[in-house]
CSV table of C-alpha atoms in Angstrom, one decimal:
chain,number,residue,atom,x,y,z
A,1,UNK,CA,0.0,0.0,0.0
A,2,UNK,CA,1.9,3.1,-1.3
A,3,UNK,CA,-0.2,5.8,0.6
A,4,UNK,CA,0.9,9.2,-0.7
A,5,UNK,CA,3.5,9.4,-3.4
A,6,UNK,CA,5.4,12.6,-4.3
A,7,UNK,CA,7.7,13.2,-7.2
A,8,UNK,CA,10.4,14.3,-7.6
A,9,UNK,CA,12.1,13.8,-4.3
A,10,UNK,CA,14.8,16.4,-5.1
A,11,UNK,CA,14.9,19.3,-7.6
A,12,UNK,CA,17.2,22.2,-8.2
A,13,UNK,CA,15.9,25.1,-10.2
A,14,UNK,CA,17.3,28.4,-11.4
A,15,UNK,CA,15.4,31.6,-10.5
A,16,UNK,CA,12.5,32.1,-13.0
A,17,UNK,CA,12.2,28.5,-14.0
A,18,UNK,CA,9.0,26.7,-13.7
A,19,UNK,CA,8.2,23.2,-12.4
A,20,UNK,CA,5.4,21.0,-11.2
A,21,UNK,CA,5.4,18.8,-8.1
A,22,UNK,CA,3.3,15.7,-8.5
A,23,UNK,CA,1.3,14.0,-5.7
A,24,UNK,CA,-0.9,10.9,-5.9
A,25,UNK,CA,-2.7,8.9,-3.2
A,26,UNK,CA,-4.2,5.5,-3.4
A,27,UNK,CA,-6.4,5.6,-0.3
A,28,UNK,CA,-9.5,7.0,-2.0
A,29,UNK,CA,-9.3,10.1,0.2
A,30,UNK,CA,-11.5,13.1,-0.8
A,31,UNK,CA,-9.2,15.8,0.6
A,32,UNK,CA,-5.6,16.7,-0.4
A,33,UNK,CA,-3.1,19.3,0.8
A,34,UNK,CA,0.2,20.9,-0.1
A,35,UNK,CA,2.4,22.2,2.8
A,36,UNK,CA,5.9,23.7,2.9
A,37,UNK,CA,8.3,23.1,5.7
A,38,UNK,CA,11.0,25.7,6.6
A,39,UNK,CA,13.3,25.6,9.6
A,40,UNK,CA,11.7,27.1,12.7
A,41,UNK,CA,8.4,27.7,10.8
A,42,UNK,CA,6.8,24.3,11.1
A,43,UNK,CA,4.3,23.3,8.4
A,44,UNK,CA,2.5,26.0,6.5
A,45,UNK,CA,-0.4,25.2,4.3
A,46,UNK,CA,-0.1,26.4,0.7
A,47,UNK,CA,-3.3,25.1,-1.0
A,48,UNK,CA,-5.8,22.4,-0.3
A,49,UNK,CA,-8.5,20.6,-2.1
A,50,UNK,CA,-11.5,19.5,0.0
A,51,UNK,CA,-12.8,17.3,-2.8
A,52,UNK,CA,-12.3,16.6,-6.5
A,53,UNK,CA,-13.0,19.7,-8.4
A,54,UNK,CA,-12.4,22.2,-5.7
A,55,UNK,CA,-9.2,24.0,-4.5
A,56,UNK,CA,-8.7,26.7,-1.9
A,57,UNK,CA,-5.8,28.9,-0.8
A,58,UNK,CA,-4.1,28.2,2.5
A,59,UNK,CA,-1.8,30.3,4.6
A,60,UNK,CA,1.0,30.9,2.0
A,61,UNK,CA,-0.4,30.6,-1.6
A,62,UNK,CA,1.5,33.4,-3.4
A,63,UNK,CA,3.7,32.1,-6.2
A,64,UNK,CA,2.0,28.8,-6.5
A,65,UNK,CA,-0.9,27.2,-8.4
A,66,UNK,CA,-2.5,23.8,-8.0
A,67,UNK,CA,-4.6,21.4,-10.0
A,68,UNK,CA,-6.8,18.7,-8.7
A,69,UNK,CA,-6.5,16.4,-11.7
A,70,UNK,CA,-8.8,13.7,-10.4
A,71,UNK,CA,-9.6,12.2,-7.0
A,72,UNK,CA,-6.1,10.6,-6.8
A,73,UNK,CA,-3.8,13.4,-8.0
A,74,UNK,CA,-3.0,17.0,-6.8
A,75,UNK,CA,-0.2,18.9,-8.4
A,76,UNK,CA,1.6,22.0,-7.2
A,77,UNK,CA,3.1,24.3,-9.8
A,78,UNK,CA,5.7,27.0,-9.4
A,79,UNK,CA,5.4,29.3,-12.5
A,80,UNK,CA,8.5,31.4,-11.9
A,81,UNK,CA,10.6,30.0,-9.1
A,82,UNK,CA,12.2,32.4,-6.6
A,83,UNK,CA,14.9,31.6,-3.9
A,84,UNK,CA,12.3,32.2,-1.2
A,85,UNK,CA,10.6,29.1,-2.5
A,86,UNK,CA,13.5,26.9,-1.5
A,87,UNK,CA,11.9,24.5,0.9
A,88,UNK,CA,10.7,21.0,1.6
A,89,UNK,CA,7.2,20.4,0.2
A,90,UNK,CA,4.8,17.8,1.6
A,91,UNK,CA,1.6,16.5,0.1
A,92,UNK,CA,-1.0,15.0,2.3
A,93,UNK,CA,-4.4,13.5,2.0
A,94,UNK,CA,-7.3,12.7,4.4
A,95,UNK,CA,-10.8,11.6,4.7
A,96,UNK,CA,-12.3,14.2,7.1
A,97,UNK,CA,-15.6,13.9,8.8
A,98,UNK,CA,-17.9,16.8,7.6
A,99,UNK,CA,-17.5,20.0,9.5
A,100,UNK,CA,-15.1,18.4,11.9
A,101,UNK,CA,-11.5,18.8,12.9
A,102,UNK,CA,-11.2,15.1,13.6
A,103,UNK,CA,-9.1,15.0,10.5
A,104,UNK,CA,-6.0,12.6,10.4
A,105,UNK,CA,-3.6,13.5,7.6
A,106,UNK,CA,-1.4,11.0,5.7
A,107,UNK,CA,1.8,12.6,4.4
A,108,UNK,CA,4.1,11.8,1.5
A,109,UNK,CA,7.8,11.6,2.0
A,110,UNK,CA,8.5,15.1,0.8
A,111,UNK,CA,10.1,16.9,-2.1
A,112,UNK,CA,13.2,19.0,-1.5
A,113,UNK,CA,13.4,22.0,-3.8
A,114,UNK,CA,16.3,24.4,-4.1
A,115,UNK,CA,16.0,27.6,-6.1
A,116,UNK,CA,19.3,29.2,-7.0
B,1,UNK,CA,-9.3,30.2,15.1
B,2,UNK,CA,-7.2,27.6,16.8
B,3,UNK,CA,-3.4,27.9,17.5
B,4,UNK,CA,-0.7,25.7,18.9
B,5,UNK,CA,2.5,26.5,20.8
B,6,UNK,CA,5.4,24.2,21.2
B,7,UNK,CA,7.6,26.1,23.6
B,8,UNK,CA,10.7,24.0,23.1
B,9,UNK,CA,12.6,24.1,19.8
B,10,UNK,CA,15.1,21.5,20.8
B,11,UNK,CA,15.1,18.9,23.5
B,12,UNK,CA,18.1,16.8,24.4
B,13,UNK,CA,17.8,13.6,26.4
B,14,UNK,CA,20.0,10.6,27.1
B,15,UNK,CA,19.0,7.2,25.9
B,16,UNK,CA,16.9,5.4,28.5
B,17,UNK,CA,15.7,8.7,30.1
B,18,UNK,CA,12.1,9.8,30.3
B,19,UNK,CA,10.8,12.4,27.9
B,20,UNK,CA,8.1,15.0,27.9
B,21,UNK,CA,7.4,17.3,25.0
B,22,UNK,CA,5.1,20.3,25.7
B,23,UNK,CA,2.2,21.4,23.6
B,24,UNK,CA,-0.2,24.2,24.5
B,25,UNK,CA,-3.3,25.1,22.4
B,26,UNK,CA,-5.7,27.9,22.1
B,27,UNK,CA,-9.3,27.1,21.2
B,28,UNK,CA,-12.6,28.1,22.6
B,29,UNK,CA,-14.1,24.6,22.9
B,30,UNK,CA,-12.8,21.0,23.3
B,31,UNK,CA,-10.4,20.5,20.5
B,32,UNK,CA,-9.2,17.5,18.5
B,33,UNK,CA,-5.5,17.1,19.3
B,34,UNK,CA,-2.7,15.2,17.5
B,35,UNK,CA,0.9,14.4,17.7
B,36,UNK,CA,2.9,13.6,14.6
B,37,UNK,CA,6.5,12.5,14.3
B,38,UNK,CA,8.9,13.2,11.4
B,39,UNK,CA,12.0,11.0,11.2
B,40,UNK,CA,14.9,12.5,9.2
B,41,UNK,CA,14.2,12.7,5.5
B,42,UNK,CA,10.7,11.3,6.0
B,43,UNK,CA,7.1,12.7,6.0
B,44,UNK,CA,5.0,13.1,9.1
B,45,UNK,CA,3.4,10.0,10.7
B,46,UNK,CA,0.6,10.1,13.2
B,47,UNK,CA,1.7,9.1,16.7
B,48,UNK,CA,-1.6,9.5,18.5
B,49,UNK,CA,-4.7,11.5,18.7
B,50,UNK,CA,-7.3,12.7,21.2
B,51,UNK,CA,-10.9,13.1,20.1
B,52,UNK,CA,-12.9,12.4,23.2
B,53,UNK,CA,-13.1,10.1,26.3
B,54,UNK,CA,-10.1,9.1,28.3
B,55,UNK,CA,-7.8,12.1,28.6
B,56,UNK,CA,-4.7,9.8,28.6
B,57,UNK,CA,-4.2,8.4,25.1
B,58,UNK,CA,-1.7,5.8,24.0
B,59,UNK,CA,0.0,5.9,20.7
B,60,UNK,CA,2.5,4.0,18.6
B,61,UNK,CA,6.1,3.4,19.6
B,62,UNK,CA,5.4,3.5,23.3
B,63,UNK,CA,4.3,7.2,23.4
B,64,UNK,CA,1.4,8.6,25.4
B,65,UNK,CA,-0.2,12.0,25.8
B,66,UNK,CA,-2.5,13.6,28.3
B,67,UNK,CA,-5.1,16.1,27.6
B,68,UNK,CA,-5.5,18.7,30.4
B,69,UNK,CA,-8.3,21.0,29.7
B,70,UNK,CA,-7.5,23.3,32.7
B,71,UNK,CA,-4.0,23.9,31.3
B,72,UNK,CA,-4.9,23.8,27.6
B,73,UNK,CA,-2.1,21.3,27.2
B,74,UNK,CA,-1.5,18.0,25.4
B,75,UNK,CA,2.0,17.0,26.4
B,76,UNK,CA,3.7,14.0,24.9
B,77,UNK,CA,5.5,11.5,27.1
B,78,UNK,CA,7.6,8.4,26.9
B,79,UNK,CA,9.1,6.6,29.9
B,80,UNK,CA,12.3,5.5,28.3
B,81,UNK,CA,13.7,7.0,25.1
B,82,UNK,CA,15.4,5.0,22.4
B,83,UNK,CA,18.0,6.4,20.0
B,84,UNK,CA,15.5,5.7,17.2
B,85,UNK,CA,13.2,8.3,18.7
B,86,UNK,CA,15.4,11.1,17.5
B,87,UNK,CA,13.1,13.1,15.2
B,88,UNK,CA,11.0,16.2,14.9
B,89,UNK,CA,7.7,16.1,16.8
B,90,UNK,CA,4.7,18.2,15.8
B,91,UNK,CA,1.6,18.9,17.9
B,92,UNK,CA,-1.6,19.9,16.0
B,93,UNK,CA,-5.1,21.0,16.9
B,94,UNK,CA,-8.4,20.7,15.0
B,95,UNK,CA,-11.5,22.6,15.6
B,96,UNK,CA,-14.4,20.6,17.0
B,97,UNK,CA,-17.1,22.5,15.2
B,98,UNK,CA,-17.2,25.4,12.8
B,99,UNK,CA,-14.2,27.0,11.2
B,100,UNK,CA,-11.7,25.0,9.2
B,101,UNK,CA,-11.5,21.3,9.5
B,102,UNK,CA,-7.8,21.5,8.6
B,103,UNK,CA,-5.6,21.0,11.7
B,104,UNK,CA,-3.2,23.8,12.7
B,105,UNK,CA,0.4,22.6,13.4
B,106,UNK,CA,2.9,23.8,15.9
B,107,UNK,CA,6.4,24.7,14.8
B,108,UNK,CA,7.8,21.5,16.0
B,109,UNK,CA,10.3,20.2,18.6
B,110,UNK,CA,13.5,18.6,17.6
B,111,UNK,CA,14.4,15.6,19.9
B,112,UNK,CA,18.1,14.8,20.2
B,113,UNK,CA,19.0,11.5,21.9
B,114,UNK,CA,22.5,11.1,23.4
B,115,UNK,CA,23.9,7.5,23.7
C-alpha cells in the first residue's frame, strides 16, 4: 500500500524556471493538501482541495498554483521560481468527517526544492 | 481560530531517560488534538490523537499524551527514550465545530538523543 507518493524527491531550479510537483494517493481520500516546511516555521499550508473539483488557498499561496487532476492526484506548480521558495514540500491526504476537525492526515515523504 | 504553541525548539535527552514534550493550544471549545513524528528525511506520521473520552491516550512506539483542559495542554511523554526516537515532533489542533477542519500545526520540537 503506497499511501501518498510525491515526485520528484529532489529538484534544483534556477530563478525564473517553472516546475510541477506531483502527488498521488491510493487511499480514495477526498481531501488533499500541499504544505511547505521551513526551519523554525513548522508546516505552512499552501493550498488544499477539499474534494475533487475544488481548490482553496491556504496560509501561503503566493507564487503557487494547484490542480486537482482527479480524485487521486493533486499537483503544485511554481510558475516562476524564486529563492524564497527553497523549501521541503509535503503533500498529504485525508478523509475528514464533515465540519469536523477530527481529520487525520497521511503525508508523503516530501520533495526538497532548491532555487538558485 | 485555533493555534498551537510548542515552547521547546530542541530537547536533548540521554537514551533510557524519560521524555516530555510540551504542547499548548488555544481554542474556545474542546479541540481535537494530534501528535505527529517526522523522522529524518521522511514525511510526518501520526503518533496519537485525542478526540474524546479518556484524557490519557496511547500511541505507537510507546508514546502517550495527556489532555489537560485546565492547562490547555496536550503533552507527549515516553518513559524510556530509544536512539531511534530522535526526530521532529509536531503537535496539531483541530476545531471541534465550525471553522476550518484542517488542523493547525505547531512549529515542532526537535528531539536529540544522546547515547
